[in-house]
């Protein structure tokens, strides 16, 4: 594998937020989650976000990924303010710059592993043959060369998560956002998928921002931030 995230066109900071806040409002129900969050993720960096259940980790990741609207503040992806873009522009920026891995794989059940991994490349307009070659290459890299034509239902939990990792990284994004990407796996499989993400982070040069409740896994990343009482605090990585 020789392709890298597009370093030469990327600014040093690939993902940042300034004064970010979110309050959910549904009728009379007002749920403030956090406000005033600042975060800056550099190229190739790996950042863990830990915190108690309900602290707002998933909400933060959704805002960083442009998947939900911010109540206050700003998210910038590769220097571009999400709020300044149309829905189509945001979608394009997401497809080119970001990758997502969730706790549940979210692969499309009726498509093969290969087709699932080709999908983000086809969406951004790559020719089919090139998409097939890139997806095959990355599926080989995650140890699934022998499972290209299997559908998600015919893969083990760990294999499905590896396919989801390949799908997130196949576009060589500037940054991958992961919400408990190994939370649904047994301890050993979780560690191996986590290590795979870190290897690809180094090889491809993609930055990683991973939400995890597992502080042992978090310590494998470059730095750890704890979201608590609506604030992000750096943790010494031996905590
Ligand atoms: P975490 O990922 O850290 O467990 P979440 O980001 O899922 O936390 O949730 C943070 C808080 O926001 C929780 O108190 C949750 O109940 C609330 N919340 C999450 N989504 C919504 C929503 N769509 N509407 C109202 N409240 C929500």
Short mmCIF file of C-alpha atoms and ligand atoms in Angstrom, two decimals:
data_model
loop_
_atom_site.label_atom_id
_atom_site.label_comp_id
_atom_site.label_asym_id
_atom_site.label_seq_id
_atom_site.Cartn_x
_atom_site.Cartn_y
_atom_site.Cartn_z
CA UNK A 1 0.00 0.00 0.00
CA UNK A 2 1.65 3.22 -1.06
CA UNK A 3 -1.08 5.81 -1.12
CA UNK A 4 -1.09 8.30 1.73
CA UNK A 5 -3.72 10.71 2.93
CA UNK A 6 -3.32 13.75 0.69
CA UNK A 7 -0.66 15.34 2.89
CA UNK A 8 0.51 17.84 0.33
CA UNK A 9 -2.86 19.55 0.09
CA UNK A 10 -3.75 19.28 3.75
CA UNK A 11 -3.19 22.02 6.29
CA UNK A 12 -1.34 21.02 9.47
CA UNK A 13 -4.60 21.00 11.45
CA UNK A 14 -7.08 18.60 9.83
CA UNK A 15 -9.96 18.94 12.27
CA UNK A 16 -10.74 21.64 14.82
CA UNK A 17 -13.56 23.11 16.81
CA UNK A 18 -13.85 26.44 18.55
CA UNK A 19 -16.32 27.27 21.30
CA UNK A 20 -18.38 24.24 20.35
CA UNK A 21 -21.64 23.75 22.19
CA UNK A 22 -24.68 21.54 21.94
CA UNK A 23 -28.07 21.74 23.62
CA UNK A 24 -30.77 19.32 22.55
CA UNK A 25 -34.21 20.92 22.47
CA UNK A 26 -37.38 18.95 21.96
CA UNK A 27 -40.47 20.92 22.97
CA UNK A 28 -40.11 21.75 26.67
CA UNK A 29 -37.22 19.35 27.06
CA UNK A 30 -33.92 21.21 27.06
CA UNK A 31 -30.74 19.13 27.46
CA UNK A 32 -27.50 21.10 27.58
CA UNK A 33 -24.63 18.69 26.88
CA UNK A 34 -21.53 20.88 26.64
CA UNK A 35 -20.38 24.33 25.61
CA UNK A 36 -17.17 26.11 24.80
CA UNK A 37 -15.22 23.05 23.63
CA UNK A 38 -11.97 23.64 21.77
CA UNK A 39 -10.06 20.89 20.00
CA UNK A 40 -7.40 20.80 17.36
CA UNK A 41 -6.29 17.59 15.63
CA UNK A 42 -3.12 17.66 13.57
CA UNK A 43 -2.23 15.50 10.57
CA UNK A 44 -1.35 11.93 11.54
CA UNK A 45 -2.30 12.48 15.16
CA UNK A 46 -4.28 9.93 17.19
CA UNK A 47 -6.57 11.21 19.92
CA UNK A 48 -8.74 9.23 22.34
CA UNK A 49 -11.82 10.77 23.91
CA UNK A 50 -12.94 9.08 27.11
CA UNK A 51 -15.65 9.92 29.61
CA UNK A 52 -18.60 8.50 31.49
CA UNK A 53 -21.69 7.32 29.68
CA UNK A 54 -23.86 10.36 28.90
CA UNK A 55 -20.93 12.80 29.05
CA UNK A 56 -21.53 13.78 25.42
CA UNK A 57 -18.82 11.83 23.58
CA UNK A 58 -21.07 10.63 20.75
CA UNK A 59 -22.61 14.09 20.47
CA UNK A 60 -19.14 15.61 20.13
CA UNK A 61 -18.14 13.10 17.46
CA UNK A 62 -21.36 13.74 15.51
CA UNK A 63 -20.70 17.48 15.55
CA UNK A 64 -17.06 17.02 14.51
CA UNK A 65 -18.22 14.83 11.63
CA UNK A 66 -20.86 17.30 10.48
CA UNK A 67 -23.60 14.75 11.18
CA UNK A 68 -25.58 17.00 13.54
CA UNK A 69 -26.07 20.74 13.86
CA UNK A 70 -24.07 22.75 16.37
CA UNK A 71 -25.81 25.01 18.88
CA UNK A 72 -22.81 27.29 19.22
CA UNK A 73 -19.28 27.52 17.91
CA UNK A 74 -17.68 26.19 14.79
CA UNK A 75 -16.19 23.01 13.33
CA UNK A 76 -13.51 23.26 10.65
CA UNK A 77 -12.45 20.31 8.50
CA UNK A 78 -9.13 20.84 6.73
CA UNK A 79 -9.53 24.55 7.43
CA UNK A 80 -13.05 24.81 5.99
CA UNK A 81 -15.91 25.88 8.22
CA UNK A 82 -18.72 23.32 8.00
CA UNK A 83 -21.34 26.00 8.68
CA UNK A 84 -20.28 27.97 5.59
CA UNK A 85 -21.14 25.04 3.30
CA UNK A 86 -24.39 23.85 1.78
CA UNK A 87 -25.63 20.35 2.66
CA UNK A 88 -24.11 19.11 -0.61
CA UNK A 89 -20.81 20.86 0.13
CA UNK A 90 -20.69 19.37 3.62
CA UNK A 91 -21.37 15.93 2.20
CA UNK A 92 -18.56 16.32 -0.30
CA UNK A 93 -16.11 17.53 2.36
CA UNK A 94 -17.10 14.58 4.57
CA UNK A 95 -16.63 12.11 1.74
CA UNK A 96 -13.21 13.48 0.82
CA UNK A 97 -11.76 14.29 4.22
CA UNK A 98 -13.41 12.11 6.86
CA UNK A 99 -14.01 8.44 7.52
CA UNK A 100 -16.35 6.97 10.13
CA UNK A 101 -16.28 3.74 12.11
CA UNK A 102 -19.14 2.97 14.49
CA UNK A 103 -19.69 0.43 17.25
CA UNK A 104 -21.94 -1.50 14.91
CA UNK A 105 -20.44 -1.96 11.49
CA UNK A 106 -23.29 -0.37 9.45
CA UNK A 107 -22.23 -2.33 6.37
CA UNK A 108 -25.02 -2.69 3.82
CA UNK A 109 -26.31 -6.26 4.27
CA UNK A 110 -27.19 -6.94 0.65
CA UNK A 111 -23.74 -6.03 -0.67
CA UNK A 112 -20.48 -7.97 -0.47
CA UNK A 113 -17.51 -6.82 1.60
CA UNK A 114 -15.84 -5.64 -1.61
CA UNK A 115 -18.90 -3.69 -2.77
CA UNK A 116 -19.29 -2.11 0.67
CA UNK A 117 -15.69 -0.90 0.65
CA UNK A 118 -15.93 0.33 -2.96
CA UNK A 119 -19.01 2.41 -2.12
CA UNK A 120 -17.33 5.61 -0.79
CA UNK A 121 -15.03 5.63 -3.83
CA UNK A 122 -17.93 5.25 -6.25
CA UNK A 123 -19.87 7.97 -4.41
CA UNK A 124 -17.02 10.39 -4.95
CA UNK A 125 -16.88 9.48 -8.63
CA UNK A 126 -13.89 7.14 -8.96
CA UNK A 127 -14.06 4.77 -11.97
CA UNK A 128 -15.33 1.29 -11.05
CA UNK A 129 -12.10 -0.52 -11.94
CA UNK A 130 -9.97 1.83 -9.83
CA UNK A 131 -12.44 1.60 -6.93
CA UNK A 132 -12.35 -2.20 -7.14
CA UNK A 133 -8.55 -2.23 -7.13
CA UNK A 134 -8.26 0.15 -4.16
CA UNK A 135 -10.95 -1.65 -2.16
CA UNK A 136 -9.37 -5.05 -2.86
CA UNK A 137 -6.00 -3.71 -1.78
CA UNK A 138 -7.30 -2.36 1.51
CA UNK A 139 -9.40 -5.44 2.27
CA UNK A 140 -6.21 -7.45 1.82
CA UNK A 141 -4.44 -5.10 4.22
CA UNK A 142 -7.08 -5.71 6.93
CA UNK A 143 -6.79 -9.48 6.48
CA UNK A 144 -9.91 -10.08 4.40
CA UNK A 145 -8.45 -10.98 1.01
CA UNK A 146 -10.28 -14.31 1.27
CA UNK A 147 -13.64 -12.72 2.14
CA UNK A 148 -14.18 -10.21 -0.68
CA UNK A 149 -17.39 -11.80 -1.90
CA UNK A 150 -18.87 -12.50 1.52
CA UNK A 151 -21.85 -10.44 2.64
CA UNK A 152 -21.82 -8.96 6.16
CA UNK A 153 -24.08 -11.75 7.44
CA UNK A 154 -21.46 -14.28 6.33
CA UNK A 155 -18.62 -12.60 8.26
CA UNK A 156 -17.66 -12.88 11.93
CA UNK A 157 -18.02 -9.83 14.20
CA UNK A 158 -14.31 -9.06 13.99
CA UNK A 159 -14.29 -9.50 10.21
CA UNK A 160 -17.26 -7.17 9.85
CA UNK A 161 -15.47 -4.53 11.91
CA UNK A 162 -12.32 -4.96 9.81
CA UNK A 163 -14.42 -4.43 6.67
CA UNK A 164 -15.90 -1.31 8.30
CA UNK A 165 -12.35 -0.07 9.00
CA UNK A 166 -11.41 -0.69 5.36
CA UNK A 167 -14.49 1.23 4.21
CA UNK A 168 -13.59 4.19 6.46
CA UNK A 169 -9.99 4.32 5.23
CA UNK A 170 -10.35 3.48 1.55
CA UNK A 171 -10.65 7.15 0.55
CA UNK A 172 -7.39 7.89 2.44
CA UNK A 173 -9.23 10.47 4.55
CA UNK A 174 -7.50 13.22 6.50
CA UNK A 175 -9.16 12.02 9.69
CA UNK A 176 -11.14 8.98 10.84
CA UNK A 177 -13.74 9.42 13.55
CA UNK A 178 -14.59 6.30 15.53
CA UNK A 179 -17.39 5.94 18.09
CA UNK A 180 -16.55 2.91 20.23
CA UNK A 181 -15.27 1.20 17.07
CA UNK A 182 -14.41 -1.97 18.96
CA UNK A 183 -17.11 -1.71 21.64
CA UNK A 184 -19.10 -4.64 20.30
CA UNK A 185 -16.19 -7.10 20.14
CA UNK A 186 -14.64 -9.47 22.67
CA UNK A 187 -11.48 -8.19 24.35
CA UNK A 188 -8.97 -9.97 22.12
CA UNK A 189 -10.71 -9.12 18.85
CA UNK A 190 -11.23 -5.53 20.04
CA UNK A 191 -7.50 -5.16 20.71
CA UNK A 192 -6.60 -6.54 17.27
CA UNK A 193 -9.03 -4.22 15.43
CA UNK A 194 -7.78 -1.29 17.54
CA UNK A 195 -4.17 -2.13 16.66
CA UNK A 196 -5.15 -2.35 13.00
CA UNK A 197 -6.60 1.17 13.14
CA UNK A 198 -3.35 2.41 14.66
CA UNK A 199 -1.22 0.65 12.04
CA UNK A 200 -3.28 2.22 9.26
CA UNK A 201 -3.06 5.58 11.01
CA UNK A 202 0.71 5.33 10.72
CA UNK A 203 0.84 3.84 7.21
CA UNK A 204 -1.73 6.03 5.50
CA UNK A 205 -1.13 9.11 7.63
CA UNK A 206 -4.79 9.46 8.57
CA UNK A 207 -5.48 11.19 11.88
CA UNK A 208 -7.68 9.28 14.32
CA UNK A 209 -10.20 10.56 16.85
CA UNK A 210 -11.64 7.62 18.75
CA UNK A 211 -14.27 7.62 21.46
CA UNK A 212 -13.80 4.71 23.82
CA UNK A 213 -14.80 3.81 27.35
CA UNK A 214 -11.74 1.53 27.54
CA UNK A 215 -8.83 3.48 29.01
CA UNK A 216 -6.41 0.66 28.30
CA UNK A 217 -7.13 0.97 24.58
CA UNK A 218 -7.09 4.77 24.85
CA UNK A 219 -3.51 4.66 26.15
CA UNK A 220 -2.37 3.23 22.82
CA UNK A 221 -3.23 6.54 21.15
CA UNK A 222 -1.05 9.65 21.07
CA UNK A 223 -3.09 11.59 23.59
CA UNK A 224 -6.23 11.20 25.63
CA UNK A 225 -8.89 13.78 26.43
CA UNK A 226 -11.58 13.26 29.03
CA UNK A 227 -15.00 14.79 28.47
CA UNK A 228 -16.44 15.49 31.86
CA UNK A 229 -18.96 18.07 33.09
CA UNK A 230 -19.09 19.60 29.64
CA UNK A 231 -15.32 20.18 29.39
CA UNK A 232 -12.43 18.46 27.63
CA UNK A 233 -9.43 17.82 29.89
CA UNK A 234 -6.11 16.31 28.81
CA UNK A 235 -5.27 13.11 30.70
CA UNK A 236 -1.75 12.01 31.37
CA UNK A 237 -1.58 8.83 29.28
CA UNK A 238 -0.57 6.64 32.20
CA UNK A 239 -3.81 7.44 34.17
P1 LIG B 1 -22.01 9.57 25.50
O1 LIG B 1 -21.67 9.27 24.08
O2 LIG B 1 -20.87 10.21 26.23
O3 LIG B 1 -22.55 8.39 26.24
P2 LIG B 1 -24.15 11.15 24.32
O4 LIG B 1 -23.45 12.13 23.47
O5 LIG B 1 -24.79 9.97 23.66
O6 LIG B 1 -23.17 10.68 25.50
O7 LIG B 1 -25.29 11.91 25.14
C1 LIG B 1 -25.02 13.06 25.93
C2 LIG B 1 -26.30 13.54 26.61
O8 LIG B 1 -27.19 14.07 25.63
C3 LIG B 1 -27.04 12.44 27.32
O9 LIG B 1 -27.52 12.96 28.55
C4 LIG B 1 -28.20 12.12 26.40
O10 LIG B 1 -29.33 11.72 27.12
C5 LIG B 1 -28.45 13.42 25.68
N1 LIG B 1 -28.91 13.21 24.30
C6 LIG B 1 -28.26 12.52 23.32
N2 LIG B 1 -28.96 12.56 22.16
C7 LIG B 1 -30.07 13.29 22.40
C8 LIG B 1 -31.22 13.69 21.62
N3 LIG B 1 -31.32 13.38 20.32
N4 LIG B 1 -32.18 14.43 22.23
C9 LIG B 1 -32.08 14.78 23.53
N5 LIG B 1 -31.03 14.44 24.34
C10 LIG B 1 -30.05 13.71 23.79
#
